[in-house]
Structure formats: C-alpha cells, structure tokens
PDB file of C-alpha atoms in Angstrom:
ATOM      1  CA  MET A   1      -0.036   0.002   0.022  1.00  0.00           C
ATOM      2  CA  GLY A   2       2.061   2.906  -1.261  1.00  0.00           C
ATOM      3  CA  ASN A   3       4.869   3.886   1.074  1.00  0.00           C
ATOM      4  CA  LEU A   4       3.786   1.666   3.920  1.00  0.00           C
ATOM      5  CA  LEU A   5       4.833  -1.909   3.359  1.00  0.00           C
ATOM      6  CA  LYS A   6       4.010  -4.755   5.702  1.00  0.00           C
ATOM      7  CA  VAL A   7       7.049  -6.762   6.752  1.00  0.00           C
ATOM      8  CA  LEU A   8       6.546 -10.440   7.477  1.00  0.00           C
ATOM      9  CA  THR A   9       6.697 -10.786  11.256  1.00  0.00           C
ATOM     10  CA  ARG A  10       8.863 -13.489  12.665  1.00  0.00           C
ATOM     11  CA  ASP A  11       6.991 -16.050  14.862  1.00  0.00           C
ATOM     12  CA  ILE A  12       8.988 -15.140  17.963  1.00  0.00           C
ATOM     13  CA  GLU A  13       7.698 -11.564  17.916  1.00  0.00           C
ATOM     14  CA  ASN A  14       4.126 -10.358  18.174  1.00  0.00           C
ATOM     15  CA  TYR A  15       4.794  -6.774  17.312  1.00  0.00           C
ATOM     16  CA  PRO A  16       3.504  -5.193  14.132  1.00  0.00           C
ATOM     17  CA  HIS A  17       6.241  -4.425  11.650  1.00  0.00           C
ATOM     18  CA  PHE A  18       5.853  -1.682   9.008  1.00  0.00           C
ATOM     19  CA  PHE A  19       7.945   0.539   6.810  1.00  0.00           C
ATOM     20  CA  LEU A  20       6.732   4.076   6.632  1.00  0.00           C
ATOM     21  CA  ASP A  21       8.280   6.428   4.172  1.00  0.00           C
ATOM     22  CA  PHE A  22       8.706   9.483   6.411  1.00  0.00           C
ATOM     23  CA  GLU A  23      10.367  11.358   3.628  1.00  0.00           C
ATOM     24  CA  ASN A  24       7.782  11.209   0.859  1.00  0.00           C
ATOM     25  CA  ALA A  25       4.222  10.378   2.200  1.00  0.00           C
ATOM     26  CA  GLN A  26       1.667  12.682   0.578  1.00  0.00           C
ATOM     27  CA  PRO A  27      -1.926  13.266   1.728  1.00  0.00           C
ATOM     28  CA  THR A  28      -4.806  11.606   0.068  1.00  0.00           C
ATOM     29  CA  GLU A  29      -8.123  13.473  -0.602  1.00  0.00           C
ATOM     30  CA  GLY A  30      -9.547  11.905   2.650  1.00  0.00           C
ATOM     31  CA  GLU A  31      -6.638  13.197   4.736  1.00  0.00           C
ATOM     32  CA  ARG A  32      -6.450  16.669   3.064  1.00  0.00           C
ATOM     33  CA  GLU A  33      -8.563  18.647   5.517  1.00  0.00           C
ATOM     34  CA  VAL A  34      -6.801  17.510   8.705  1.00  0.00           C
ATOM     35  CA  TRP A  35      -3.449  17.545   6.930  1.00  0.00           C
ATOM     36  CA  ASN A  36      -3.917  21.236   5.942  1.00  0.00           C
ATOM     37  CA  GLN A  37      -4.903  22.206   9.449  1.00  0.00           C
ATOM     38  CA  VAL A  38      -1.895  20.408  11.006  1.00  0.00           C
ATOM     39  CA  ASN A  39       0.435  21.643   8.239  1.00  0.00           C
ATOM     40  CA  SER A  40      -0.410  25.287   9.063  1.00  0.00           C
ATOM     41  CA  VAL A  41       0.997  24.651  12.563  1.00  0.00           C
ATOM     42  CA  LEU A  42       4.011  22.519  11.474  1.00  0.00           C
ATOM     43  CA  GLN A  43       5.198  25.089   8.932  1.00  0.00           C
ATOM     44  CA  ASP A  44       5.995  27.435  11.827  1.00  0.00           C
ATOM     45  CA  SER A  45       7.947  24.771  13.758  1.00  0.00           C
ATOM     46  CA  GLU A  46      11.378  25.526  12.233  1.00  0.00           C
ATOM     47  CA  ASN A  47      10.988  29.242  13.094  1.00  0.00           C
ATOM     48  CA  ILE A  48      10.209  28.357  16.626  1.00  0.00           C
ATOM     49  CA  LEU A  49      13.360  26.098  16.880  1.00  0.00           C
ATOM     50  CA  THR A  50      15.435  28.904  15.268  1.00  0.00           C
ATOM     51  CA  GLY A  51      14.143  31.486  17.753  1.00  0.00           C
ATOM     52  CA  LEU A  52      14.921  29.157  20.651  1.00  0.00           C
ATOM     53  CA  GLN A  53      18.383  28.304  19.316  1.00  0.00           C
ATOM     54  CA  SER A  54      19.239  32.007  19.085  1.00  0.00           C
ATOM     55  CA  TYR A  55      17.995  32.772  22.574  1.00  0.00           C
ATOM     56  CA  LYS A  56      20.830  34.492  24.394  1.00  0.00           C
ATOM     57  CA  GLY A  57      19.198  35.619  27.636  1.00  0.00           C
ATOM     58  CA  ALA A  58      19.846  38.770  29.701  1.00  0.00           C
ATOM     59  CA  GLY A  59      21.971  37.256  32.463  1.00  0.00           C
ATOM     60  CA  GLN A  60      24.598  40.043  32.551  1.00  0.00           C
ATOM     61  CA  GLU A  61      22.126  42.857  32.373  1.00  0.00           C
ATOM     62  CA  ILE A  62      20.048  41.242  35.196  1.00  0.00           C
ATOM     63  CA  ARG A  63      23.145  40.729  37.387  1.00  0.00           C
ATOM     64  CA  ASP A  64      24.230  44.344  36.889  1.00  0.00           C
ATOM     65  CA  ALA A  65      20.729  45.602  37.816  1.00  0.00           C
ATOM     66  CA  ILE A  66      20.564  43.411  40.954  1.00  0.00           C
ATOM     67  CA  GLN A  67      24.000  44.405  42.108  1.00  0.00           C
ATOM     68  CA  ASN A  68      23.274  48.151  41.625  1.00  0.00           C
ATOM     69  CA  PRO A  69      19.610  48.598  42.821  1.00  0.00           C
ATOM     70  CA  ASN A  70      19.862  52.371  42.904  1.00  0.00           C
ATOM     71  CA  ASP A  71      21.307  52.805  39.342  1.00  0.00           C
ATOM     72  CA  PHE A  72      18.223  53.685  37.330  1.00  0.00           C
ATOM     73  CA  MET A  73      20.057  53.306  34.009  1.00  0.00           C
ATOM     74  CA  LEU A  74      21.077  49.730  34.804  1.00  0.00           C
ATOM     75  CA  GLN A  75      17.493  48.916  35.855  1.00  0.00           C
ATOM     76  CA  GLU A  76      16.158  50.257  32.658  1.00  0.00           C
ATOM     77  CA  ARG A  77      18.793  48.406  30.580  1.00  0.00           C
ATOM     78  CA  ALA A  78      17.867  45.080  32.299  1.00  0.00           C
ATOM     79  CA  TRP A  79      14.166  45.713  31.822  1.00  0.00           C
ATOM     80  CA  ASN A  80      14.576  46.670  28.119  1.00  0.00           C
ATOM     81  CA  SER A  81      16.691  43.484  27.560  1.00  0.00           C
ATOM     82  CA  VAL A  82      14.163  41.194  29.210  1.00  0.00           C
ATOM     83  CA  CYS A  83      10.917  42.449  27.715  1.00  0.00           C
ATOM     84  CA  PRO A  84      11.692  41.331  24.056  1.00  0.00           C
ATOM     85  CA  LEU A  85      12.769  37.953  25.471  1.00  0.00           C
ATOM     86  CA  VAL A  86       9.447  37.578  27.358  1.00  0.00           C
ATOM     87  CA  ILE A  87       7.540  38.281  24.106  1.00  0.00           C
ATOM     88  CA  LYS A  88       9.666  35.550  22.509  1.00  0.00           C
ATOM     89  CA  LEU A  89       8.854  33.131  25.327  1.00  0.00           C
ATOM     90  CA  LYS A  90       5.172  33.882  24.935  1.00  0.00           C
ATOM     91  CA  LYS A  91       5.437  33.043  21.213  1.00  0.00           C
ATOM     92  CA  PHE A  92       6.918  29.652  22.035  1.00  0.00           C
ATOM     93  CA  TYR A  93       4.253  28.965  24.712  1.00  0.00           C
ATOM     94  CA  SER A  94       1.422  29.995  22.293  1.00  0.00           C
ATOM     95  CA  PHE A  95       2.850  27.582  19.744  1.00  0.00           C
ATOM     96  CA  SER A  96       2.612  24.738  22.329  1.00  0.00           C
ATOM     97  CA  LEU A  97      -1.158  25.424  22.470  1.00  0.00           C
ATOM     98  CA  ARG A  98      -1.464  25.165  18.643  1.00  0.00           C
ATOM     99  CA  LEU A  99       0.600  21.982  18.724  1.00  0.00           C
ATOM    100  CA  GLU A 100      -1.709  20.471  21.320  1.00  0.00           C
ATOM    101  CA  GLU A 101      -4.743  21.167  19.057  1.00  0.00           C
ATOM    102  CA  ALA A 102      -2.950  19.718  16.078  1.00  0.00           C
ATOM    103  CA  LEU A 103      -2.053  16.514  17.972  1.00  0.00           C
ATOM    104  CA  GLN A 104      -5.595  15.985  19.071  1.00  0.00           C
ATOM    105  CA  SER A 105      -6.889  16.283  15.442  1.00  0.00           C
ATOM    106  CA  LEU A 106      -4.414  13.687  14.381  1.00  0.00           C
ATOM    107  CA  LEU A 107      -5.293  11.318  17.237  1.00  0.00           C
ATOM    108  CA  GLU A 108      -8.935  11.649  16.292  1.00  0.00           C
ATOM    109  CA  SER A 109      -8.191  10.674  12.675  1.00  0.00           C
ATOM    110  CA  LEU A 110      -5.727   7.912  13.455  1.00  0.00           C
ATOM    111  CA  THR A 111      -7.919   6.192  16.139  1.00  0.00           C
ATOM    112  CA  CYS A 112     -11.471   6.509  15.054  1.00  0.00           C
ATOM    113  CA  PRO A 113     -13.599   3.395  14.240  1.00  0.00           C
ATOM    114  CA  PRO A 114     -14.227   1.274  12.246  1.00  0.00           C
ATOM    115  CA  PHE A 115     -10.482   0.929  11.314  1.00  0.00           C
ATOM    116  CA  THR A 116      -7.823  -0.303  13.716  1.00  0.00           C
ATOM    117  CA  PRO A 117      -4.792   1.977  14.317  1.00  0.00           C
ATOM    118  CA  THR A 118      -2.736  -0.308  12.075  1.00  0.00           C
ATOM    119  CA  GLN A 119      -5.282   0.126   9.190  1.00  0.00           C
ATOM    120  CA  HIS A 120      -5.259   3.846   9.822  1.00  0.00           C
ATOM    121  CA  LEU A 121      -1.462   3.979   9.494  1.00  0.00           C
ATOM    122  CA  GLU A 122      -1.735   2.066   6.204  1.00  0.00           C
ATOM    123  CA  ARG A 123      -4.477   4.260   4.838  1.00  0.00           C
ATOM    124  CA  GLU A 124      -3.348   7.661   6.227  1.00  0.00           C
ATOM    125  CA  GLN A 125       0.402   7.696   5.866  1.00  0.00           C
ATOM    126  CA  ALA A 126       0.651  11.471   5.437  1.00  0.00           C
ATOM    127  CA  LEU A 127      -1.091  12.011   8.823  1.00  0.00           C
ATOM    128  CA  ALA A 128       1.167   9.373  10.480  1.00  0.00           C
ATOM    129  CA  LYS A 129       4.119  11.375   9.053  1.00  0.00           C
ATOM    130  CA  GLN A 130       2.717  14.593  10.535  1.00  0.00           C
ATOM    131  CA  PHE A 131       2.279  12.882  13.909  1.00  0.00           C
ATOM    132  CA  ALA A 132       5.942  11.857  13.668  1.00  0.00           C
ATOM    133  CA  GLU A 133       6.966  15.438  12.769  1.00  0.00           C
ATOM    134  CA  ILE A 134       5.192  16.839  15.889  1.00  0.00           C
ATOM    135  CA  LEU A 135       7.121  14.353  18.065  1.00  0.00           C
ATOM    136  CA  HIS A 136      10.388  15.121  16.242  1.00  0.00           C
ATOM    137  CA  PHE A 137       9.835  18.882  16.847  1.00  0.00           C
ATOM    138  CA  THR A 138       8.939  18.316  20.483  1.00  0.00           C
ATOM    139  CA  LEU A 139      12.035  16.415  21.401  1.00  0.00           C
ATOM    140  CA  ARG A 140      14.245  18.901  19.592  1.00  0.00           C
ATOM    141  CA  PHE A 141      12.632  21.791  21.313  1.00  0.00           C
ATOM    142  CA  ASP A 142      12.997  20.251  24.789  1.00  0.00           C
ATOM    143  CA  GLU A 143      16.629  19.275  24.087  1.00  0.00           C
ATOM    144  CA  LEU A 144      17.391  22.811  23.298  1.00  0.00           C
ATOM    145  CA  LYS A 145      15.345  24.270  26.182  1.00  0.00           C
ATOM    146  CA  MET A 146      17.250  22.103  28.749  1.00  0.00           C
ATOM    147  CA  ARG A 147      20.509  23.796  27.661  1.00  0.00           C
ATOM    148  CA  ILE A 148      19.186  27.290  28.236  1.00  0.00           C
ATOM    149  CA  PRO A 149      18.855  28.030  31.978  1.00  0.00           C
ATOM    150  CA  ALA A 150      18.626  31.729  31.162  1.00  0.00           C
ATOM    151  CA  ILE A 151      14.934  31.146  30.155  1.00  0.00           C
ATOM    152  CA  GLN A 152      13.793  30.653  33.695  1.00  0.00           C
ATOM    153  CA  ASN A 153      16.142  33.332  35.165  1.00  0.00           C
ATOM    154  CA  ASP A 154      14.892  35.873  32.666  1.00  0.00           C
ATOM    155  CA  PHE A 155      11.224  35.060  33.250  1.00  0.00           C
ATOM    156  CA  SER A 156      11.683  35.132  37.113  1.00  0.00           C
ATOM    157  CA  TYR A 157      13.244  38.585  36.851  1.00  0.00           C
ATOM    158  CA  TYR A 158      10.441  39.743  34.642  1.00  0.00           C
ATOM    159  CA  ARG A 159       7.826  38.599  37.170  1.00  0.00           C
ATOM    160  CA  ARG A 160       9.575  40.054  40.189  1.00  0.00           C
ATOM    161  CA  THR A 161       9.914  43.441  38.369  1.00  0.00           C
ATOM    162  CA  ILE A 162       6.268  43.357  37.275  1.00  0.00           C
ATOM    163  CA  SER A 163       5.176  42.687  40.954  1.00  0.00           C
ATOM    164  CA  ARG A 164       7.421  45.485  42.285  1.00  0.00           C
ATOM    165  CA  ASN A 165       6.139  47.943  39.768  1.00  0.00           C
ATOM    166  CA  ARG A 166       2.523  46.991  40.513  1.00  0.00           C
ATOM    167  CA  ILE A 167       3.222  47.917  44.157  1.00  0.00           C
ATOM    168  CA  ASN A 168       4.596  51.262  42.948  1.00  0.00           C
ATOM    169  CA  ASN A 169       1.384  51.697  40.770  1.00  0.00           C
ATOM    170  CA  MET A 170       3.428  51.658  37.512  1.00  0.00           C
ATOM    171  CA  ASN A 171       1.533  50.549  34.476  1.00  0.00           C
ATOM    172  CA  LEU A 172       3.797  48.798  31.974  1.00  0.00           C
ATOM    173  CA  ASP A 173       2.906  48.392  28.259  1.00  0.00           C
ATOM    174  CA  ILE A 174       4.162  44.798  28.205  1.00  0.00           C
ATOM    175  CA  GLU A 175       1.303  43.792  30.548  1.00  0.00           C
ATOM    176  CA  SER A 176      -1.118  44.112  27.605  1.00  0.00           C
ATOM    177  CA  GLU A 177       0.937  41.436  25.923  1.00  0.00           C
ATOM    178  CA  VAL A 178       1.688  39.159  28.900  1.00  0.00           C
ATOM    179  CA  ASN A 179      -0.869  39.817  31.612  1.00  0.00           C
ATOM    180  CA  ASN A 180      -0.779  38.067  35.008  1.00  0.00           C
ATOM    181  CA  GLU A 181      -2.873  34.999  33.986  1.00  0.00           C
ATOM    182  CA  MET A 182      -0.662  34.506  30.897  1.00  0.00           C
ATOM    183  CA  ALA A 183       2.481  34.857  33.055  1.00  0.00           C
ATOM    184  CA  ASN A 184       1.209  32.242  35.427  1.00  0.00           C
ATOM    185  CA  ARG A 185       0.557  29.774  32.621  1.00  0.00           C
ATOM    186  CA  MET A 186       3.925  30.466  30.991  1.00  0.00           C
ATOM    187  CA  SER A 187       5.639  29.979  34.328  1.00  0.00           C
ATOM    188  CA  LEU A 188       4.128  26.522  34.780  1.00  0.00           C
ATOM    189  CA  PHE A 189       5.084  25.683  31.198  1.00  0.00           C
ATOM    190  CA  TYR A 190       8.782  26.648  31.519  1.00  0.00           C
ATOM    191  CA  ALA A 191       9.119  25.090  35.019  1.00  0.00           C
ATOM    192  CA  GLU A 192       8.880  21.749  33.227  1.00  0.00           C
ATOM    193  CA  ALA A 193      12.164  20.081  32.267  1.00  0.00           C
ATOM    194  CA  THR A 194      10.551  19.077  28.968  1.00  0.00           C
ATOM    195  CA  PRO A 195       7.635  21.585  28.504  1.00  0.00           C
ATOM    196  CA  MET A 196       6.563  20.424  24.914  1.00  0.00           C
ATOM    197  CA  LEU A 197       6.589  16.789  25.766  1.00  0.00           C
ATOM    198  CA  LYS A 198       4.512  17.572  28.916  1.00  0.00           C
ATOM    199  CA  THR A 199       2.088  19.445  26.655  1.00  0.00           C
ATOM    200  CA  LEU A 200       1.803  16.405  24.380  1.00  0.00           C
ATOM    201  CA  SER A 201       1.452  13.952  27.266  1.00  0.00           C
ATOM    202  CA  THR A 202      -1.344  16.003  28.728  1.00  0.00           C
ATOM    203  CA  ALA A 203      -3.024  16.488  25.392  1.00  0.00           C
ATOM    204  CA  THR A 204      -3.007  12.656  24.780  1.00  0.00           C
ATOM    205  CA  THR A 205      -4.269  11.891  28.360  1.00  0.00           C
ATOM    206  CA  ASN A 206      -7.002  14.417  27.861  1.00  0.00           C
ATOM    207  CA  PHE A 207      -7.888  12.968  24.371  1.00  0.00           C
ATOM    208  CA  VAL A 208      -8.396   9.565  26.051  1.00  0.00           C
ATOM    209  CA  THR A 209     -10.370  10.959  29.000  1.00  0.00           C
ATOM    210  CA  GLU A 210     -12.647  13.110  26.821  1.00  0.00           C
ATOM    211  CA  ASN A 211     -13.361  10.406  24.243  1.00  0.00           C
ATOM    212  CA  LYS A 212     -15.027   7.943  26.577  1.00  0.00           C
ATOM    213  CA  THR A 213     -16.634   5.888  23.837  1.00  0.00           C
ATOM    214  CA  LEU A 214     -13.282   5.288  22.113  1.00  0.00           C
ATOM    215  CA  PRO A 215     -11.458   2.235  23.613  1.00  0.00           C
ATOM    216  CA  LEU A 216      -8.146   3.216  25.301  1.00  0.00           C
ATOM    217  CA  GLU A 217      -6.486   0.521  23.113  1.00  0.00           C
ATOM    218  CA  ASN A 218      -7.214   2.490  19.974  1.00  0.00           C
ATOM    219  CA  THR A 219      -4.876   5.324  21.186  1.00  0.00           C
ATOM    220  CA  THR A 220      -2.208   3.072  22.874  1.00  0.00           C
ATOM    221  CA  ASP A 221      -2.165   0.680  19.843  1.00  0.00           C
ATOM    222  CA  CYS A 222      -1.514   3.647  17.542  1.00  0.00           C
ATOM    223  CA  LEU A 223       1.430   4.642  19.722  1.00  0.00           C
ATOM    224  CA  SER A 224       2.910   1.134  20.066  1.00  0.00           C
ATOM    225  CA  THR A 225       2.568   0.573  16.317  1.00  0.00           C
ATOM    226  CA  MET A 226       4.427   3.749  15.658  1.00  0.00           C
ATOM    227  CA  ALA A 227       7.182   2.653  17.940  1.00  0.00           C
ATOM    228  CA  SER A 228       7.401  -0.629  16.126  1.00  0.00           C
ATOM    229  CA  VAL A 229       7.529   1.141  12.744  1.00  0.00           C
ATOM    230  CA  CYS A 230      10.568   3.201  13.913  1.00  0.00           C
ATOM    231  CA  LYS A 231      12.314   0.308  15.638  1.00  0.00           C
ATOM    232  CA  VAL A 232      12.118  -1.889  12.488  1.00  0.00           C
ATOM    233  CA  MET A 233      13.248   0.971  10.252  1.00  0.00           C
ATOM    234  CA  LEU A 234      16.221   1.633  12.454  1.00  0.00           C
ATOM    235  CA  GLU A 235      17.454  -1.997  12.798  1.00  0.00           C
ATOM    236  CA  THR A 236      16.901  -2.994   9.217  1.00  0.00           C
ATOM    237  CA  PRO A 237      19.749  -1.962   6.785  1.00  0.00           C
ATOM    238  CA  GLU A 238      17.498  -2.719   3.830  1.00  0.00           C
ATOM    239  CA  TYR A 239      15.235   0.156   5.053  1.00  0.00           C
ATOM    240  CA  THR A 240      17.814   2.605   6.289  1.00  0.00           C
ATOM    241  CA  SER A 241      19.507   2.405   2.893  1.00  0.00           C
ATOM    242  CA  ARG A 242      16.351   3.852   1.437  1.00  0.00           C
ATOM    243  CA  PHE A 243      16.666   7.093   3.384  1.00  0.00           C
ATOM    244  CA  SER A 244      17.838   9.967   1.208  1.00  0.00           C
ATOM    245  CA  SER A 245      19.146  11.800   4.240  1.00  0.00           C
ATOM    246  CA  GLU A 246      21.014  10.721   7.318  1.00  0.00           C
ATOM    247  CA  ASP A 247      18.757  13.068   9.318  1.00  0.00           C
ATOM    248  CA  THR A 248      15.980  10.597   8.829  1.00  0.00           C
ATOM    249  CA  LEU A 249      17.743   8.209  11.101  1.00  0.00           C
ATOM    250  CA  LEU A 250      17.729  10.764  13.938  1.00  0.00           C
ATOM    251  CA  PHE A 251      14.177  11.613  13.014  1.00  0.00           C
ATOM    252  CA  CYS A 252      13.109   7.960  13.515  1.00  0.00           C
ATOM    253  CA  MET A 253      14.946   7.737  16.866  1.00  0.00           C
ATOM    254  CA  ARG A 254      13.233  10.823  18.161  1.00  0.00           C
ATOM    255  CA  VAL A 255       9.769   9.711  17.036  1.00  0.00           C
ATOM    256  CA  MET A 256      10.302   6.273  18.548  1.00  0.00           C
ATOM    257  CA  VAL A 257      11.268   7.803  21.930  1.00  0.00           C
ATOM    258  CA  GLY A 258       8.363  10.332  21.799  1.00  0.00           C
ATOM    259  CA  VAL A 259       5.722   7.670  21.191  1.00  0.00           C
ATOM    260  CA  ILE A 260       7.196   5.450  23.960  1.00  0.00           C
ATOM    261  CA  ILE A 261       6.928   8.366  26.424  1.00  0.00           C
ATOM    262  CA  LEU A 262       3.310   9.155  25.364  1.00  0.00           C
ATOM    263  CA  TYR A 263       2.418   5.476  25.623  1.00  0.00           C
ATOM    264  CA  ASP A 264       4.040   5.346  29.121  1.00  0.00           C
ATOM    265  CA  HIS A 265       1.932   8.314  30.315  1.00  0.00           C
ATOM    266  CA  VAL A 266      -1.364   7.139  28.730  1.00  0.00           C
ATOM    267  CA  HIS A 267      -1.345   3.357  29.388  1.00  0.00           C
ATOM    268  CA  PRO A 268      -2.334   2.458  32.971  1.00  0.00           C
ATOM    269  CA  ASN A 269       0.563  -0.091  33.166  1.00  0.00           C
ATOM    270  CA  GLY A 270       2.980   2.030  31.097  1.00  0.00           C
ATOM    271  CA  ALA A 271       5.576   1.030  28.349  1.00  0.00           C
ATOM    272  CA  PHE A 272       8.011  -0.919  30.519  1.00  0.00           C
ATOM    273  CA  ASN A 273       5.665  -3.606  31.909  1.00  0.00           C
ATOM    274  CA  LYS A 274       5.958  -7.100  30.532  1.00  0.00           C
ATOM    275  CA  SER A 275       2.366  -6.826  29.165  1.00  0.00           C
ATOM    276  CA  SER A 276       3.370  -3.727  27.151  1.00  0.00           C
ATOM    277  CA  LYS A 277       2.889  -3.891  23.322  1.00  0.00           C
ATOM    278  CA  ILE A 278       6.187  -2.085  22.895  1.00  0.00           C
ATOM    279  CA  ASP A 279       9.417  -4.119  22.627  1.00  0.00           C
ATOM    280  CA  MET A 280      11.290  -1.867  25.064  1.00  0.00           C
ATOM    281  CA  LYS A 281      14.457  -4.006  25.124  1.00  0.00           C
ATOM    282  CA  GLY A 282      14.618  -3.901  21.338  1.00  0.00           C
ATOM    283  CA  CYS A 283      13.900  -0.108  21.253  1.00  0.00           C
ATOM    284  CA  ILE A 284      16.611   0.654  23.829  1.00  0.00           C
ATOM    285  CA  LYS A 285      19.123  -1.655  22.023  1.00  0.00           C
ATOM    286  CA  VAL A 286      18.515   0.073  18.725  1.00  0.00           C
ATOM    287  CA  LEU A 287      19.328   3.449  20.430  1.00  0.00           C
ATOM    288  CA  LYS A 288      22.436   2.031  22.093  1.00  0.00           C
ATOM    289  CA  ASP A 289      23.719   0.779  18.702  1.00  0.00           C
ATOM    290  CA  GLN A 290      23.884   4.392  17.514  1.00  0.00           C
ATOM    291  CA  PRO A 291      26.764   6.875  18.150  1.00  0.00           C
ATOM    292  CA  ALA A 292      26.534   8.052  21.779  1.00  0.00           C
ATOM    293  CA  ASP A 293      26.320  11.720  20.799  1.00  0.00           C
ATOM    294  CA  ASN A 294      23.187  11.121  18.869  1.00  0.00           C
ATOM    295  CA  VAL A 295      21.307   9.313  21.545  1.00  0.00           C
ATOM    296  CA  GLU A 296      22.374  10.640  24.961  1.00  0.00           C
ATOM    297  CA  GLY A 297      19.478  13.165  25.012  1.00  0.00           C
ATOM    298  CA  LEU A 298      17.034  10.507  23.939  1.00  0.00           C
ATOM    299  CA  LEU A 299      18.121   7.937  26.511  1.00  0.00           C
ATOM    300  CA  ASN A 300      17.878  10.699  29.132  1.00  0.00           C
ATOM    301  CA  ALA A 301      14.352  11.421  27.926  1.00  0.00           C
ATOM    302  CA  LEU A 302      13.431   7.781  28.595  1.00  0.00           C
ATOM    303  CA  LYS A 303      15.098   7.874  31.985  1.00  0.00           C
ATOM    304  CA  PHE A 304      13.651  11.083  33.219  1.00  0.00           C
ATOM    305  CA  THR A 305      10.433  11.900  31.497  1.00  0.00           C
ATOM    306  CA  THR A 306       8.651   8.602  31.531  1.00  0.00           C
ATOM    307  CA  LYS A 307       6.178   7.697  34.303  1.00  0.00           C
ATOM    308  CA  HIS A 308       6.617   4.006  34.991  1.00  0.00           C
ATOM    309  CA  LEU A 309      10.346   3.241  34.552  1.00  0.00           C
ATOM    310  CA  ASN A 310      10.854   2.873  38.286  1.00  0.00           C
ATOM    311  CA  ASP A 311       7.763   0.808  38.942  1.00  0.00           C
ATOM    312  CA  GLU A 312       8.309  -2.579  40.550  1.00  0.00           C
ATOM    313  CA  SER A 313       6.786  -4.204  37.491  1.00  0.00           C
ATOM    314  CA  THR A 314       9.620  -2.967  35.238  1.00  0.00           C
ATOM    315  CA  PRO A 315      11.973  -5.910  34.497  1.00  0.00           C
ATOM    316  CA  LYS A 316      15.390  -5.383  36.054  1.00  0.00           C
ATOM    317  CA  ASN A 317      17.181  -5.846  32.725  1.00  0.00           C
ATOM    318  CA  ILE A 318      15.272  -2.916  31.224  1.00  0.00           C
ATOM    319  CA  ARG A 319      16.234  -0.709  34.182  1.00  0.00           C
ATOM    320  CA  THR A 320      19.866  -1.836  33.901  1.00  0.00           C
ATOM    321  CA  MET A 321      19.955  -0.991  30.162  1.00  0.00           C
ATOM    322  CA  LEU A 322      18.965   2.572  30.992  1.00  0.00           C
ATOM    323  CA  GLN A 323      21.405   3.082  33.870  1.00  0.00           C
TER     324      GLN A 323
END
C-alpha cells in the first residue's frame, strides 16, 4: 500500500512491523482537511526552533541591575533587555497550544472506528508522518530548552519586576501582551524540564479521557505501532539504505522515543511492563547501537520523562539497560 509496506513478522515476535516512508508520504483526498490544518502549525515549527536556538538571555544585564539597585540606568537596561525575550517566550508557549490542538486532530483521525490503528497507518500515511513530525519537533525543542537556564532566570526577573512595579502603581505596556494570567501559565510551562513533551502527554491523556466511547487501546495501539515502525526501520539496513538523508535516522529515533513516552503516560501499566505492546528491550538496544552523541538526550528522555520506569513491575534488565 504505497509507502507503507508490511514486513513479514517473525514467529517469535508479536509486534506489528511496518515501513513508513517518512520522507515522501503525501496526503490523500480523505486526509487533506486534517493535513492542511496540522500543516499550518508545522510550517512554523522551524522558526520556533531557530528562535529558541538564538535565545541568548539577559543574564549580565540582570546581574548588573541586581548588584546596583539604585542605578536607574542599569535597571532600565535590564528591563529593556528582558521584555523582548518575554515576548519571544510567549510566542513559544502559544505555539505549544497550537501543537496540542494539532495533535488532538491527528489522534482523532488515526484512532476512530471502524478501522484499527494499524489500518489507519496504512491508509493515512501522510497523517502518520505529521504525527511523527510533531514528536520530532517536540524532542528537539525540549533538548534545546534544557540547555538554556537563562529562560527561567529571565522570566523570574520579569515577574519580580512586574510585581514590584505594580506595588509602585506603575503601568507597563508589556502587561497588555503578557498579563498576570498568561504569566502564570507560562511560568508553569517553563518550569517543566521538557515542556513540549509535557504538553503532548497532557493532550494525549485528555484525548483519552474526553473520548469515553473510544477504547483506550485505539490510542495506545496507535502509539505502540508507531514505536514498532521506527524500531524496525532503524534496525533493518534494507530500510535505512532507502533514506535519502542521514537526518531521517535521527528523526526515527526521536519519534520512537516520543511515542514510547506518550504510551507510558497514557497506558495504565506504562511502556516498561511485560504486558506492554512495545518491545522496550529492542527499542533501547536500537538506540544504544547508534553513536553516543546522537542518543544521549534520547536515553535521558526515557530515563527522566517517563512515568513507569521505576515501577516494581519494570523488568530489572530494562532498568539496567537505561542506567
């Protein structure tokens, strides 16, 4: 079926095996409406990453202002440095809300009856590719954010200054852009180690909760199938040789880790349990077979952003592989 080819499963494994052409899948007429809606969000994702990558922070200006509280010029310089950064941070946060909406549209399409999640992936390859692109973006965003402690320092300074000026009855123009309620929500968002992943986890959990007539398995099977897709693509030279770009390898790894984390948050027993439909041992092995520099952040994401890794039901060998 087009770009998605079923691979004969070996008897010893009960996991679905597929090859999905992440590089070339195009939307069919039936996918077009949702695809367009999601695409309008995804086309801004590179700009968001570029903006985050170029985030320099106002650390020096803030330090100067704190050390010289009576120097009005230094206070003003710090404030004028922080305000544009806060507008930037609001832009990233607003994008996370759009991403949440896009993810829920995709989940709706990829899990709705009468088709199974596997049939959906066969029929709607372009939507599966967009789902993968959202996860890819999410892990890239969070990897970058973790390396920029300035974000929380800048935002804390902004909030302290706003509070102080409120006490002094000063009205600041920026409050029309970032009011107190918005600042509270942004504060919670940036307090997370992996804010975009947290957004997607919450969105997926909410999707399951709000769609009471939809069996939970429809959502978790969609995620476990995606994990298998990526695992097989990564461990099969016959498939990796089809990629026109080496970046597709990293793309597959990020997507695999992203769906594992979502599955672990949504499934009551998590991804590491023996009853899990995800071959965790195989997925971790695939990551460990890659150059360490490429996978350190991904292995850390499995260690620190999953929910059930440290449960008693997690096999010891899985825990040992991630130590």
